[in-house]
Coordinates of C-alpha atoms in Angstrom, one line a residue:
X753 CA -0.2 -0.2 0.0
X754 CA 2.9 2.2 1.1
X755 CA 4.9 1.5 -2.2
X756 CA 1.5 2.2 -4.3
X757 CA 0.5 5.5 -2.3
X758 CA 4.3 6.2 -3.5
X759 CA 3.8 5.9 -6.7
X760 CA 0.8 7.8 -7.4
X761 CA 2.2 10.3 -5.8
X762 CA 4.9 10.7 -8.0
X763 CA 2.0 10.0 -11.0
X764 CA 0.5 13.3 -9.9
X765 CA 3.5 14.6 -9.9
X766 CA 4.4 14.0 -12.9
X767 CA 1.3 14.7 -14.1
X768 CA 1.3 18.5 -12.5
X769 CA 5.0 19.2 -14.2
X770 CA 3.6 18.0 -17.9
X771 CA 0.7 21.0 -17.5
X772 CA 1.5 24.5 -18.6
X773 CA 2.8 26.2 -14.9
X774 CA 0.8 29.5 -16.4
X775 CA -1.3 29.2 -19.0
X776 CA -3.7 32.6 -20.6
X777 CA -6.6 31.7 -22.2
X778 CA -8.7 34.6 -24.0
X779 CA -7.6 37.4 -22.5
X780 CA -9.0 40.7 -23.2
X781 CA -8.2 44.2 -22.1
X782 CA -10.0 47.2 -23.0
X783 CA -9.7 50.9 -22.3
X784 CA -12.2 52.5 -24.3
X785 CA -12.1 51.6 -28.2
X786 CA -8.6 50.4 -27.5
X787 CA -8.0 46.6 -27.4
X788 CA -4.6 46.7 -25.5
X789 CA -4.7 42.9 -24.8
X790 CA -6.7 41.0 -28.1
X791 CA -8.2 37.7 -27.3
X792 CA -4.4 36.3 -25.6
X793 CA -3.3 32.8 -25.7
X794 CA 0.1 31.5 -24.5
X795 CA 1.7 28.9 -21.6
X796 CA 4.4 29.0 -19.6
X797 CA 6.4 25.5 -19.2
X798 CA 7.3 25.0 -15.8
X799 CA 11.7 26.0 -15.6
X800 CA 11.4 27.3 -18.7
X801 CA 12.5 30.8 -20.0
X802 CA 9.4 31.9 -22.1
X803 CA 10.0 35.4 -24.1
X804 CA 7.3 37.8 -25.3
X805 CA 8.8 40.1 -28.0
X806 CA 6.8 43.1 -29.6
X807 CA 7.0 46.3 -31.0
X808 CA 6.0 49.9 -28.6
X809 CA 2.0 50.0 -28.0
X810 CA 1.7 46.2 -28.4
X811 CA 0.9 45.3 -25.1
X812 CA 3.5 43.4 -22.6
X813 CA 3.3 45.7 -19.3
X814 CA -0.3 45.6 -19.7
X815 CA -0.3 41.9 -20.0
X816 CA 2.0 42.0 -17.1
X817 CA -0.5 44.1 -15.1
X818 CA -3.2 41.6 -15.2
X819 CA -0.9 38.6 -14.9
X820 CA -0.2 40.4 -11.1
X821 CA -4.2 41.2 -10.7
X822 CA -3.2 45.1 -11.0
X823 CA -5.7 45.1 -13.6
X824 CA -8.6 43.7 -14.5
X825 CA -9.7 42.0 -17.5
X826 CA -12.3 42.6 -19.2
X827 CA -12.2 38.7 -20.4
X828 CA -10.4 35.4 -20.6
X829 CA -8.8 33.2 -18.2
X830 CA -5.7 33.3 -16.3
X831 CA -4.9 29.5 -14.5
X832 CA -1.9 29.2 -12.4
X833 CA -0.3 25.7 -11.2
X834 CA -4.0 24.5 -12.2
X835 CA -5.7 26.6 -10.1
X836 CA -7.8 29.9 -12.0
X837 CA -6.3 33.1 -10.0
X838 CA -8.6 34.9 -12.6
X839 CA -10.4 37.1 -9.9
X840 CA -7.4 37.0 -7.5
X841 CA -6.2 40.3 -5.6
X842 CA -1.8 40.7 -6.4
X843 CA -1.6 40.0 -2.7
X844 CA -2.6 36.4 -3.2
X845 CA -1.7 35.8 -6.2
X846 CA 2.4 36.7 -4.6
X847 CA 1.1 34.6 -1.9
X848 CA 0.9 31.3 -4.6
X849 CA 3.4 32.3 -6.4
X850 CA 4.1 34.8 -8.6
X851 CA 6.5 37.6 -8.6
X852 CA 7.5 40.5 -10.5
X853 CA 10.6 43.2 -11.8
X854 CA 9.8 46.4 -13.4
X855 CA 11.0 49.0 -15.8
X856 CA 12.0 51.3 -13.1
X857 CA 14.5 49.3 -10.5
X858 CA 12.4 49.8 -6.8
X859 CA 15.6 48.9 -4.7
X860 CA 15.5 51.1 -1.3
X861 CA 19.0 53.0 -2.3
X862 CA 19.7 53.9 1.0
X863 CA 19.9 50.5 2.5
X864 CA 23.2 47.8 1.9
X865 CA 22.2 45.6 -1.0
X866 CA 22.0 42.3 2.0
X867 CA 19.6 44.9 4.3
X868 CA 17.2 45.3 0.6
X869 CA 17.0 41.1 0.5
X870 CA 16.5 40.8 4.5
X871 CA 13.5 43.7 4.1
X872 CA 12.1 40.9 1.2
X873 CA 12.5 37.9 3.4
X874 CA 10.7 39.7 6.0
X875 CA 8.0 40.9 4.3
X876 CA 7.8 37.8 2.2
X877 CA 7.1 36.3 6.2
X878 CA 4.8 38.5 6.6
X879 CA 6.0 41.3 9.4
X880 CA 5.7 44.3 9.0
X881 CA 7.8 47.0 7.7
X882 CA 7.1 50.0 10.0
X883 CA 10.1 48.1 12.6
X884 CA 12.9 47.2 10.0
X885 CA 15.5 47.0 12.1
X886 CA 15.4 43.4 12.9
X887 CA 16.4 42.8 8.8
X888 CA 19.5 44.8 10.6
X889 CA 20.7 42.2 12.8
X890 CA 18.2 39.1 13.0
X891 CA 19.9 36.1 11.7
X892 CA 16.2 34.3 10.3
X893 CA 16.1 37.4 7.9
X894 CA 19.8 37.8 7.3
X895 CA 21.1 34.6 6.2
X896 CA 18.4 33.6 3.6
X897 CA 19.5 37.0 2.3
X898 CA 22.8 36.4 1.9
X899 CA 22.7 32.8 0.6
X900 CA 20.9 34.7 -2.6
X901 CA 23.1 37.1 -3.2
X902 CA 25.4 34.2 -3.3
X903 CA 23.7 32.2 -5.3
X904 CA 23.1 34.7 -7.3
X905 CA 26.3 36.4 -7.4
X906 CA 26.3 39.7 -5.6
X907 CA 28.0 38.4 -2.3
X908 CA 30.7 40.6 -2.9
X909 CA 28.2 44.1 -3.1
X910 CA 26.0 42.4 0.1
X911 CA 27.4 45.7 2.6
X912 CA 27.1 47.7 -0.3
X913 CA 24.9 51.2 -1.1
X914 CA 22.4 49.9 -3.1
X915 CA 22.9 53.6 -4.2
X916 CA 26.4 52.8 -5.1
X917 CA 25.3 50.0 -7.4
X918 CA 25.7 50.2 -10.5
X919 CA 22.1 50.5 -12.4
X920 CA 22.9 46.6 -13.5
X921 CA 23.4 45.6 -10.1
X922 CA 20.7 47.2 -8.9
X923 CA 18.3 45.9 -11.5
X924 CA 20.1 42.4 -10.2
X925 CA 19.5 43.1 -6.8
X926 CA 15.8 44.2 -7.2
X927 CA 15.5 40.3 -9.1
X928 CA 17.0 38.8 -6.3
X929 CA 14.4 40.8 -3.6
X930 CA 11.7 39.4 -5.7
X931 CA 13.4 36.0 -5.7
X932 CA 13.2 36.5 -1.6
X933 CA 9.5 35.4 -2.0
X934 CA 10.4 31.9 -3.0
X935 CA 7.9 32.9 -6.5
X936 CA 7.4 29.4 -9.0
X937 CA 7.5 32.2 -12.2
X938 CA 9.4 35.3 -12.1
X939 CA 7.3 38.4 -14.4
X940 CA 10.8 40.0 -15.7
X941 CA 9.8 43.8 -17.6
X942 CA 12.6 44.6 -19.4
X943 CA 15.4 44.0 -17.3
X944 CA 17.9 45.1 -19.6
X945 CA 16.3 48.6 -20.3
X946 CA 18.6 51.8 -19.8
X947 CA 21.5 49.0 -20.3
X948 CA 24.6 49.3 -21.8
X949 CA 26.0 46.1 -24.0
X950 CA 28.7 45.2 -21.2
X951 CA 26.0 45.3 -18.2
X952 CA 23.5 43.8 -20.8
X953 CA 25.6 40.7 -21.3
X954 CA 25.8 40.7 -17.0
X955 CA 22.1 40.7 -16.8
X956 CA 21.9 37.6 -19.5
X957 CA 25.1 35.9 -17.4
X958 CA 22.9 36.7 -14.3
X959 CA 19.7 35.1 -15.5
X960 CA 21.3 32.4 -17.0
X961 CA 22.1 31.1 -13.9
X962 CA 19.0 31.0 -12.6
X963 CA 17.6 28.6 -16.1
X964 CA 15.8 26.0 -15.2
X965 CA 15.7 26.5 -11.7
X966 CA 12.6 29.0 -11.9
X967 CA 10.0 29.8 -14.4
X968 CA 10.5 32.8 -15.9
X969 CA 7.9 35.3 -17.8
X970 CA 10.4 37.8 -20.4
X971 CA 9.9 41.0 -21.9
X972 CA 12.3 42.3 -23.3
X973 CA 13.0 44.7 -26.4
X974 CA 16.9 43.2 -26.8
X975 CA 16.4 40.7 -29.2
X976 CA 20.6 39.6 -28.5
X977 CA 19.3 38.7 -25.1
X978 CA 16.2 37.2 -26.0
X979 CA 17.3 34.7 -28.4
X980 CA 19.9 33.9 -25.8
X981 CA 17.6 33.5 -23.0
X982 CA 14.5 32.0 -24.2
X983 CA 13.5 28.5 -24.9
X984 CA 10.2 30.0 -26.7
X985 CA 9.2 33.2 -27.7
X986 CA 5.6 34.5 -28.0
X987 CA 5.1 38.0 -30.8
X988 CA 3.1 40.3 -29.5
X989 CA 1.2 42.7 -32.2
X990 CA -1.1 45.1 -31.3
X991 CA -1.9 43.1 -28.4
X992 CA -2.5 39.6 -30.4
X993 CA 0.1 37.3 -30.5
X994 CA 0.6 36.7 -34.1
X995 CA 3.3 33.8 -33.6
X996 CA 4.9 31.4 -30.4
X997 CA 7.5 29.1 -30.4
X998 CA 11.5 28.3 -30.6
X999 CA 13.9 31.2 -31.4
X1000 CA 15.1 29.7 -35.1
X1001 CA 10.9 28.8 -35.6
X1002 CA 10.4 32.9 -34.3
X1003 CA 13.5 33.7 -36.6
X1004 CA 12.4 32.3 -39.6
X1005 CA 9.1 33.6 -39.8
X1006 CA 8.2 35.6 -42.6
X1007 CA 5.5 37.6 -40.7
X1008 CA 7.4 38.4 -37.7
X1009 CA 10.2 39.2 -39.5
X1010 CA 7.7 41.9 -41.5
X1011 CA 6.1 43.3 -37.9
X1012 CA 9.0 43.4 -35.7
X1013 CA 12.2 41.5 -36.4
X1014 CA 13.8 43.3 -39.1
X1015 CA 15.2 40.9 -41.7
X1016 CA 19.2 41.6 -39.7
X1017 CA 17.8 39.2 -36.5
X1018 CA 16.7 36.7 -40.6
X1019 CA 20.0 36.4 -41.3
X1020 CA 21.1 35.7 -37.2

């Protein structure tokens, strides 16, 4: 009986892993006469980096706000880990394992890198931000924060004020803070925005260290970064997905080249 129970449990786990972690079905968002998300369906698999690309105004950031519950959808469903989260408030979605980074960095500049992540650990554990002193001394907060920084290659910057970090390091710190909540899916909204080539390359290496350990939906304009990181890519134009596929399939898609990529990526 014990062996049968273990086998059943393993079977359930395998079936759960075979299902997409995130499934978006027929999602719609209107702003007056403008359709920002137009009957959109896509999924993110366990452990993959799924990139979402498209020109400015394609509806990418609107979609992330819908996924996080910051914007209500007009129609459609969002399934996460098999549960319908379409009507859940933001904090319930975060508790279920969703986290996001923003286009503009949101670190606390007058705190060290370690303090920032320790405060994020504290918030995840449900403590009030009014009493931040424990985050500067409590090993239960600082040890996990230090471990996150070490895993992400930021250990040598732990005692540096966030204000004194480079812009790219601040973006990495923001992602470290998101990881303090132990999310199952990380929504990355243009993590390379405002970076030069060297910082972008370091961010790509940073995200590659996370690949396979956590699922990611990556919104990004830097096509070199997208093609280096993504397992699959969805191309969004005027809120509608015109193609989904592997990087090679997207490069070879004539409609995508016309709508967005340009011929230089067709020959890459």
